[in-house]
Short mmCIF file of C-alpha atoms in Angstrom, two decimals:
data_model
loop_
_atom_site.label_atom_id
_atom_site.label_comp_id
_atom_site.label_asym_id
_atom_site.label_seq_id
_atom_site.Cartn_x
_atom_site.Cartn_y
_atom_site.Cartn_z
CA UNK A 1 10.23 41.69 -60.86
CA UNK A 2 8.40 43.46 -58.03
CA UNK A 3 4.61 43.41 -58.18
CA UNK A 4 2.60 45.98 -56.25
CA UNK A 5 -0.74 47.81 -56.14
CA UNK A 6 -0.28 51.00 -58.12
CA UNK A 7 -3.70 52.48 -57.38
CA UNK A 8 -7.37 51.74 -56.78
CA UNK A 9 -10.28 53.46 -58.49
CA UNK A 10 -13.63 53.46 -56.67
CA UNK A 11 -17.11 54.00 -58.12
CA UNK A 12 -20.39 53.75 -56.16
CA UNK A 13 -23.61 52.85 -57.91
CA UNK A 14 -25.70 55.71 -56.55
CA UNK A 15 -22.96 58.26 -57.26
CA UNK A 16 -23.23 60.02 -53.91
CA UNK A 17 -19.51 59.73 -53.30
CA UNK A 18 -19.77 57.35 -50.31
CA UNK A 19 -19.25 53.62 -49.72
CA UNK A 20 -22.48 52.46 -48.06
CA UNK A 21 -23.63 49.12 -46.71
CA UNK A 22 -25.34 46.93 -49.30
CA UNK A 23 -24.30 49.15 -52.19
CA UNK A 24 -22.46 47.63 -55.15
CA UNK A 25 -18.97 49.16 -55.32
CA UNK A 26 -17.04 48.87 -58.55
CA UNK A 27 -13.27 48.82 -58.10
CA UNK A 28 -10.46 49.11 -60.59
CA UNK A 29 -7.27 47.72 -59.07
CA UNK A 30 -4.14 48.64 -60.97
CA UNK A 31 -1.28 46.17 -60.58
CA UNK A 32 2.20 47.20 -61.70
CA UNK A 33 5.73 45.84 -61.88
CA UNK A 34 8.39 48.20 -60.54
CA UNK A 35 11.24 45.68 -60.58
CA UNK A 36 13.43 45.57 -63.67
CA UNK A 37 12.60 42.02 -64.67
CA UNK A 38 9.59 40.42 -66.32
CA UNK A 39 6.99 38.99 -63.91
CA UNK A 40 6.55 35.67 -65.70
CA UNK A 41 3.14 33.98 -65.70
CA UNK A 42 1.81 36.28 -62.99
CA UNK A 43 -1.63 36.03 -61.36
CA UNK A 44 -3.69 38.20 -59.03
CA UNK A 45 -6.01 36.31 -56.67
CA UNK A 46 -8.47 38.46 -54.69
CA UNK A 47 -10.20 37.40 -51.48
CA UNK A 48 -11.95 39.12 -48.58
CA UNK A 49 -12.28 39.07 -44.83
CA UNK A 50 -15.48 39.15 -42.81
CA UNK A 51 -18.49 41.13 -44.03
CA UNK A 52 -17.12 41.80 -47.51
CA UNK A 53 -18.72 40.02 -50.47
CA UNK A 54 -17.91 39.69 -54.17
CA UNK A 55 -20.46 39.80 -56.96
CA UNK A 56 -20.16 37.29 -59.80
CA UNK A 57 -19.65 40.01 -62.41
CA UNK A 58 -15.88 39.69 -62.57
CA UNK A 59 -13.48 36.80 -61.81
CA UNK A 60 -11.54 36.88 -58.54
CA UNK A 61 -8.44 35.26 -60.08
CA UNK A 62 -6.94 37.11 -63.02
CA UNK A 63 -3.94 36.29 -65.21
CA UNK A 64 -1.44 39.12 -65.56
CA UNK A 65 0.45 37.03 -68.14
CA UNK A 66 4.07 38.27 -68.49
CA UNK A 67 4.14 41.75 -66.96
CA UNK A 68 7.28 43.70 -67.99
CA UNK A 69 9.12 46.33 -65.95
CA UNK A 70 7.21 49.59 -65.50
CA UNK A 71 4.04 48.11 -67.03
CA UNK A 72 0.60 47.87 -65.42
CA UNK A 73 -2.75 46.15 -65.78
CA UNK A 74 -6.17 47.31 -64.58
CA UNK A 75 -8.39 44.66 -62.97
CA UNK A 76 -12.15 45.27 -62.42
CA UNK A 77 -13.95 43.95 -59.33
CA UNK A 78 -17.36 44.37 -57.74
CA UNK A 79 -17.98 44.09 -53.99
CA UNK A 80 -20.47 45.08 -51.37
CA UNK A 81 -20.16 45.39 -47.60
CA UNK A 82 -22.56 45.24 -44.67
CA UNK A 83 -23.04 47.29 -41.49
CA UNK A 84 -20.51 45.22 -39.54
CA UNK A 85 -17.60 46.12 -41.82
CA UNK A 86 -14.85 48.16 -40.20
CA UNK A 87 -13.57 51.33 -41.81
CA UNK A 88 -10.57 49.50 -43.26
CA UNK A 89 -12.32 47.17 -45.66
CA UNK A 90 -10.64 43.72 -45.46
CA UNK A 91 -10.01 43.11 -49.15
CA UNK A 92 -6.76 41.36 -50.09
CA UNK A 93 -4.81 40.12 -53.09
CA UNK A 94 -2.10 37.48 -53.52
CA UNK A 95 0.26 38.34 -56.37
CA UNK A 96 2.02 35.22 -57.62
CA UNK A 97 4.61 34.70 -60.32
CA UNK A 98 5.80 31.48 -61.93
CA UNK A 99 9.48 31.91 -61.07
CA UNK A 100 8.56 32.86 -57.50
CA UNK A 101 10.75 35.99 -57.41
CA UNK A 102 7.87 38.46 -57.24
CA UNK A 103 5.21 36.69 -55.19
CA UNK A 104 3.46 38.76 -52.50
CA UNK A 105 0.84 37.29 -50.17
CA UNK A 106 -2.08 39.02 -48.43
CA UNK A 107 -1.52 42.52 -49.75
CA UNK A 108 -4.43 44.66 -48.57
CA UNK A 109 -6.24 46.63 -51.25
CA UNK A 110 -6.19 50.16 -49.74
CA UNK A 111 -9.88 51.13 -49.54
CA UNK A 112 -11.84 52.46 -46.55
CA UNK A 113 -15.55 53.00 -45.94
CA UNK A 114 -14.85 56.59 -45.00
CA UNK A 115 -12.98 57.21 -48.25
CA UNK A 116 -14.53 59.32 -50.98
CA UNK A 117 -14.88 57.70 -54.35
CA UNK A 118 -12.16 58.57 -56.82
CA UNK A 119 -10.92 57.79 -60.28
CA UNK A 120 -7.77 55.83 -60.90
CA UNK A 121 -5.31 58.51 -61.89
CA UNK A 122 -2.63 58.49 -59.24
CA UNK A 123 -0.36 56.12 -57.41
CA UNK A 124 0.93 55.95 -53.87
CA UNK A 125 4.50 54.81 -53.29
CA UNK A 126 5.74 54.83 -49.68
CA UNK A 127 2.97 57.25 -48.77
CA UNK A 128 3.89 59.82 -51.43
CA UNK A 129 1.32 60.70 -54.08
CA UNK A 130 2.73 60.72 -57.60
CA UNK A 131 1.41 60.26 -61.10
CA UNK A 132 2.47 56.97 -62.65
CA UNK A 133 4.64 58.68 -65.25
CA UNK A 134 6.70 60.26 -62.50
CA UNK A 135 7.74 56.97 -60.93
CA UNK A 136 11.52 56.70 -60.93
CA UNK A 137 13.56 53.52 -60.74
CA UNK A 138 17.19 52.69 -60.26
CA UNK A 139 19.14 52.65 -63.49
CA UNK A 140 19.45 48.88 -63.61
CA UNK A 141 18.04 46.32 -61.20
CA UNK A 142 18.47 43.35 -63.53
CA UNK A 143 20.55 40.31 -62.64
CA UNK A 144 22.17 38.93 -65.76
CA UNK A 145 21.91 35.23 -64.92
CA UNK A 146 18.14 35.59 -64.41
CA UNK A 147 17.59 36.95 -67.91
CA UNK A 148 17.56 34.87 -71.10
CA UNK A 149 18.17 31.52 -69.43
CA UNK A 150 19.58 29.23 -72.13
CA UNK A 151 17.70 26.21 -73.47
CA UNK A 152 19.18 22.75 -73.12
CA UNK A 153 18.34 19.27 -74.37
CA UNK A 154 15.65 17.36 -72.49
CA UNK A 155 16.44 14.88 -69.75
CA UNK A 156 12.94 13.65 -68.98
CA UNK A 157 14.01 10.93 -66.53
CA UNK A 158 16.08 13.23 -64.28
CA UNK A 159 14.87 14.12 -60.77
CA UNK A 160 16.02 17.10 -58.69
CA UNK A 161 15.54 18.21 -55.09
CA UNK A 162 16.16 21.95 -54.65
CA UNK A 163 16.28 23.51 -51.17
CA UNK A 164 16.53 27.20 -50.31
CA UNK A 165 16.69 27.93 -46.57
CA UNK A 166 16.41 31.65 -45.90
CA UNK A 167 14.17 32.33 -42.90
CA UNK A 168 15.74 30.84 -39.78
CA UNK A 169 13.98 31.10 -36.43
CA UNK A 170 17.07 30.61 -34.23
CA UNK A 171 19.88 32.21 -36.21
CA UNK A 172 20.46 34.85 -38.87
CA UNK A 173 18.78 34.57 -42.24
CA UNK A 174 20.47 33.63 -45.51
CA UNK A 175 19.13 36.54 -47.52
CA UNK A 176 19.36 35.14 -51.05
CA UNK A 177 18.83 31.41 -50.43
CA UNK A 178 15.27 31.27 -51.73
CA UNK A 179 16.22 33.39 -54.73
CA UNK A 180 19.11 30.97 -55.35
CA UNK A 181 16.76 28.00 -55.22
CA UNK A 182 14.04 29.56 -57.37
CA UNK A 183 16.46 30.49 -60.14
CA UNK A 184 18.22 27.13 -59.90
CA UNK A 185 14.85 25.48 -60.51
CA UNK A 186 14.44 27.53 -63.70
CA UNK A 187 17.88 26.42 -64.94
CA UNK A 188 17.11 22.80 -64.13
CA UNK A 189 13.94 22.99 -66.22
CA UNK A 190 15.14 25.16 -69.09
CA UNK A 191 18.83 24.28 -69.37
CA UNK A 192 19.32 20.92 -67.65
CA UNK A 193 16.14 19.76 -69.39
CA UNK A 194 14.15 18.37 -66.46
CA UNK A 195 10.38 18.14 -66.46
CA UNK A 196 8.88 20.77 -64.17
CA UNK A 197 7.09 18.08 -62.19
CA UNK A 198 10.42 16.33 -61.57
CA UNK A 199 11.92 19.30 -59.71
CA UNK A 200 10.97 19.26 -56.03
CA UNK A 201 11.44 22.79 -54.69
CA UNK A 202 11.47 23.19 -50.89
CA UNK A 203 11.79 26.68 -49.46
CA UNK A 204 12.66 26.93 -45.75
CA UNK A 205 13.05 23.19 -45.24
CA UNK A 206 12.51 21.69 -41.79
CA UNK A 207 14.27 18.61 -40.47
CA UNK A 208 11.11 16.70 -41.38
CA UNK A 209 11.49 17.87 -44.98
CA UNK A 210 15.07 16.58 -45.13
CA UNK A 211 14.01 13.22 -43.71
CA UNK A 212 11.01 12.99 -46.03
CA UNK A 213 13.14 13.38 -49.15
CA UNK A 214 16.46 11.81 -48.11
CA UNK A 215 15.47 9.36 -45.38
CA UNK A 216 16.70 8.93 -41.82
CA UNK A 217 19.62 7.20 -40.19
CA UNK A 218 17.56 4.00 -39.96
CA UNK A 219 15.50 4.21 -43.15
CA UNK A 220 17.14 5.39 -46.36
CA UNK A 221 14.04 5.01 -48.54
CA UNK A 222 12.78 8.57 -48.59
CA UNK A 223 10.71 10.28 -51.28
CA UNK A 224 13.74 10.73 -53.56
CA UNK A 225 14.55 7.00 -53.39
CA UNK A 226 10.95 6.09 -54.21
CA UNK A 227 10.76 8.51 -57.15
CA UNK A 228 13.73 7.36 -59.22
CA UNK A 229 13.87 4.62 -61.84
CA UNK A 230 16.77 2.28 -61.18
CA UNK A 231 19.74 2.90 -63.47
CA UNK A 232 17.71 5.35 -65.59
CA UNK A 233 17.36 8.46 -63.43
CA UNK A 234 19.95 11.21 -63.08
CA UNK A 235 19.60 12.70 -59.59
CA UNK A 236 20.50 16.32 -58.83
CA UNK A 237 20.42 17.82 -55.34
CA UNK A 238 20.92 21.54 -54.75
CA UNK A 239 21.07 23.28 -51.36
CA UNK A 240 21.46 26.95 -50.42
CA UNK A 241 21.35 27.85 -46.75
CA UNK A 242 23.24 27.33 -43.51
CA UNK A 243 25.48 24.43 -42.73
CA UNK A 244 27.04 23.93 -39.31
CA UNK A 245 29.54 21.68 -37.56
CA UNK A 246 29.03 19.69 -34.40
CA UNK A 247 31.71 20.80 -31.96
CA UNK A 248 31.44 17.39 -30.29
CA UNK A 249 32.08 15.09 -33.24
CA UNK A 250 33.37 17.49 -35.93
CA UNK A 251 30.70 16.27 -38.31
CA UNK A 252 28.79 18.49 -40.70
CA UNK A 253 25.04 19.14 -40.73
CA UNK A 254 22.51 20.92 -42.87
CA UNK A 255 20.66 23.42 -40.69
CA UNK A 256 16.85 23.19 -40.99
CA UNK A 257 15.06 26.50 -40.47
CA UNK A 258 13.87 25.62 -36.94
CA UNK A 259 17.25 24.27 -35.77
CA UNK A 260 19.42 25.89 -33.09
CA UNK A 261 22.98 25.65 -34.48
CA UNK A 262 24.32 25.25 -30.93
CA UNK A 263 22.50 21.89 -30.83
CA UNK A 264 22.93 20.95 -34.45
CA UNK A 265 23.65 17.28 -33.72
CA UNK A 266 20.10 17.09 -32.32
CA UNK A 267 18.16 19.39 -34.65
CA UNK A 268 20.28 19.29 -37.81
CA UNK A 269 20.37 16.84 -40.70
CA UNK A 270 23.65 14.95 -40.77
CA UNK A 271 25.83 15.04 -43.88
CA UNK A 272 26.85 11.46 -43.06
CA UNK A 273 23.19 10.41 -43.25
CA UNK A 274 22.64 12.51 -46.36
CA UNK A 275 25.57 11.08 -48.32
CA UNK A 276 25.10 7.59 -46.92
CA UNK A 277 21.48 7.45 -48.06
CA UNK A 278 22.25 8.94 -51.47
CA UNK A 279 24.85 6.23 -51.96
CA UNK A 280 22.12 3.61 -51.58
CA UNK A 281 19.97 5.05 -54.38
CA UNK A 282 20.39 2.99 -57.59
CA UNK A 283 20.43 6.08 -59.80
CA UNK A 284 22.09 6.48 -63.18
CA UNK A 285 24.10 9.36 -61.71
CA UNK A 286 24.07 11.53 -58.59
CA UNK A 287 25.12 15.20 -58.67
CA UNK A 288 25.18 17.31 -55.49
CA UNK A 289 25.59 21.10 -55.48
CA UNK A 290 25.90 22.84 -52.11
CA UNK A 291 26.11 26.59 -51.47
CA UNK A 292 26.76 26.54 -47.73
CA UNK A 293 29.71 26.43 -45.37
CA UNK A 294 30.10 23.92 -42.56
CA UNK A 295 32.95 25.47 -40.56
CA UNK A 296 30.76 27.38 -38.09
CA UNK A 297 32.89 30.49 -38.59
CA UNK A 298 29.97 32.68 -39.65
CA UNK A 299 27.25 31.01 -37.59
CA UNK A 300 28.35 29.89 -34.12
CA UNK A 301 29.80 32.55 -31.87
CA UNK A 302 33.05 32.24 -29.91
CA UNK A 303 34.55 29.34 -31.84
CA UNK A 304 37.35 29.04 -34.35
CA UNK A 305 36.57 27.44 -37.71
CA UNK A 306 36.32 23.66 -37.40
CA UNK A 307 37.88 21.32 -39.95
CA UNK A 308 35.27 18.66 -40.48
CA UNK A 309 35.72 14.92 -40.72
CA UNK A 310 32.96 14.10 -43.21
CA UNK A 311 32.38 10.54 -44.33
CA UNK A 312 31.25 11.02 -47.92
CA UNK A 313 30.44 7.59 -49.42
CA UNK A 314 28.65 9.06 -52.43
CA UNK A 315 31.95 10.23 -53.95
CA UNK A 316 33.20 6.64 -54.02
CA UNK A 317 30.44 5.69 -56.45
CA UNK A 318 31.37 5.65 -60.14
CA UNK A 319 28.48 7.91 -61.11
CA UNK A 320 28.72 10.70 -58.52
CA UNK A 321 29.88 14.31 -58.36
CA UNK A 322 29.83 16.86 -55.52
CA UNK A 323 30.33 20.59 -56.12
CA UNK A 324 30.52 22.72 -52.99
CA UNK A 325 30.96 26.41 -52.41
CA UNK A 326 33.97 26.40 -50.07
CA UNK A 327 36.56 24.35 -48.24
CA UNK A 328 35.63 22.66 -44.97
CA UNK A 329 37.18 25.40 -42.81
CA UNK A 330 36.06 28.36 -44.98
CA UNK A 331 32.92 30.52 -44.89
CA UNK A 332 30.68 30.92 -47.93
CA UNK A 333 29.70 34.43 -48.92
CA UNK A 334 27.02 36.35 -50.79
CA UNK A 335 27.22 38.49 -53.89
CA UNK A 336 24.99 41.33 -52.71
CA UNK A 337 25.11 43.27 -55.96
CA UNK A 338 23.76 40.26 -57.84
CA UNK A 339 21.36 39.15 -55.07
CA UNK A 340 22.67 35.58 -54.94
CA UNK A 341 25.11 33.41 -53.09
CA UNK A 342 28.56 34.07 -54.57
CA UNK A 343 29.06 30.42 -55.53
CA UNK A 344 25.57 30.01 -56.99
CA UNK A 345 25.96 33.17 -59.06
CA UNK A 346 29.22 31.98 -60.65
CA UNK A 347 27.89 28.44 -61.09
CA UNK A 348 24.95 29.75 -63.11
CA UNK A 349 27.21 32.30 -64.81
CA UNK A 350 29.28 29.34 -66.03
CA UNK A 351 26.18 28.09 -67.85
CA UNK A 352 24.69 31.42 -68.87
CA UNK A 353 25.83 32.43 -72.38
CA UNK A 354 27.89 29.19 -72.37
CA UNK A 355 30.66 30.93 -70.42
CA UNK A 356 32.33 27.68 -69.34
CA UNK A 357 32.16 26.02 -72.76
CA UNK A 358 35.76 26.77 -73.63
CA UNK A 359 36.09 23.89 -76.12
CA UNK A 360 32.96 25.14 -77.95
CA UNK A 361 31.33 21.70 -78.15
CA UNK A 362 27.94 23.12 -77.15
CA UNK A 363 27.95 21.31 -73.80
CA UNK A 364 29.39 21.93 -70.34
CA UNK A 365 30.74 19.30 -67.96
CA UNK A 366 30.83 19.61 -64.18
CA UNK A 367 34.61 19.90 -64.41
CA UNK A 368 34.25 22.84 -66.78
CA UNK A 369 31.83 24.47 -64.34
CA UNK A 370 34.34 23.91 -61.54
CA UNK A 371 37.18 25.41 -63.59
CA UNK A 372 35.04 28.51 -64.16
CA UNK A 373 33.85 29.03 -60.57
CA UNK A 374 37.24 28.28 -59.03
CA UNK A 375 39.25 30.55 -61.34
CA UNK A 376 41.59 32.52 -59.09
CA UNK A 377 41.42 35.72 -61.15
CA UNK A 378 37.81 35.72 -62.43
CA UNK A 379 35.84 33.34 -60.22
CA UNK A 380 34.76 32.85 -56.61
CA UNK A 381 38.25 32.99 -54.99
CA UNK A 382 38.97 36.40 -56.51
CA UNK A 383 35.58 37.93 -55.76
CA UNK A 384 35.46 36.57 -52.19
CA UNK A 385 38.76 38.34 -51.49
CA UNK A 386 37.69 41.48 -53.32
CA UNK A 387 34.22 41.78 -51.80
CA UNK A 388 34.69 40.26 -48.36
CA UNK A 389 38.41 40.02 -47.65
CA UNK A 390 38.63 36.27 -47.04
CA UNK A 391 39.33 33.07 -48.94
CA UNK A 392 36.54 30.98 -50.44
CA UNK A 393 37.62 28.15 -52.67
CA UNK A 394 34.96 25.95 -54.32
CA UNK A 395 35.55 22.21 -54.13
CA UNK A 396 34.84 19.31 -56.46
CA UNK A 397 34.93 15.60 -55.65
CA UNK A 398 33.69 12.34 -57.08
CA UNK A 399 34.56 10.13 -59.99
CA UNK A 400 32.15 11.66 -62.49
CA UNK A 401 33.76 15.08 -62.98
CA UNK A 402 33.59 14.84 -66.76
CA UNK A 403 29.85 14.15 -66.77
CA UNK A 404 27.98 16.56 -69.05
CA UNK A 405 25.90 18.85 -66.86
CA UNK A 406 24.07 20.61 -69.71
CA UNK A 407 23.91 20.09 -73.45
CA UNK A 408 22.63 23.17 -75.23
CA UNK A 409 20.14 23.16 -78.05
CA UNK A 410 21.86 24.12 -81.29
#
């Protein structure tokens, strides 16, 4: 989905064709969806800058409900301005959507004091006037794993922490990390059966966020530890973003968005701390899914890939599983056509339409997911070679490989 302002109609109360101070101006703001995907549970929230005032005639927050591709909705507003208002009237709208794929903040409603009043019968796209019926779209912008997410049995005691780190201040962005995390959250709720309030979604996590949820090297009782019920809670952790190695100690680190990868042992979040603290949580099970590489090959300049020496105590626990996107010395790649990390796309593809349920028992284990994503002719290894020309081999470890990840509703 891609929400945008299609057009604005302007009517002045005295009908002289001008926007004047103190005069009630009636607006019709047309919101449309030009992305080929339903904008689920969408809202428009209007607000103003200085010297612009709303009347109480119409609400400032409006539900768009589920807005399909190429559909639109007209929203009425009433405002008035005073003499101090600049020509560009500071009127804004936040467009939000439940899945988070189409949210747009502080989009200015394009009206000016010098503008003549007009009816709402045209649209402006990239500065080109067109009628709405003439809008053209690409043939197909849909991503299959984002449509018709399957329903699974409830797991009301499960807790998940989902992190998507896209916008880095000191290194290149991970373009699809937030999209990965947002869609993973939807699968956790709809297919894995978690309560929405039990999925902690963190976009662009800082080091403080990692420490808040997973603890520090001296205090393992973070928010995740304090949220679980001993021996009752299944814990799931998902991460999409950068990982990096320390050249000094050959240890792996998650890269928070403010971290300089050249100093990752100072600004990063250690995998040793992460796994060590998870191992101290008395959960029913612990499942970790990581779409990141830790070799440094695609992040730190002028080094060869580093083979890490990661102490991973969580995999020694009877109830643990770790699925990761690549080997320790390999990069992890994107699937640009599908707008996701390559590993995340195939992981969710394994679940979508029950692709990995080869024994047809209406459930999928982590081992079955791994078999699907690691398939050398249809999975990540094949597509990484085909699309990017290098090897990427997903990894699985832990003693709980046959744990059922999802059990579908019949």
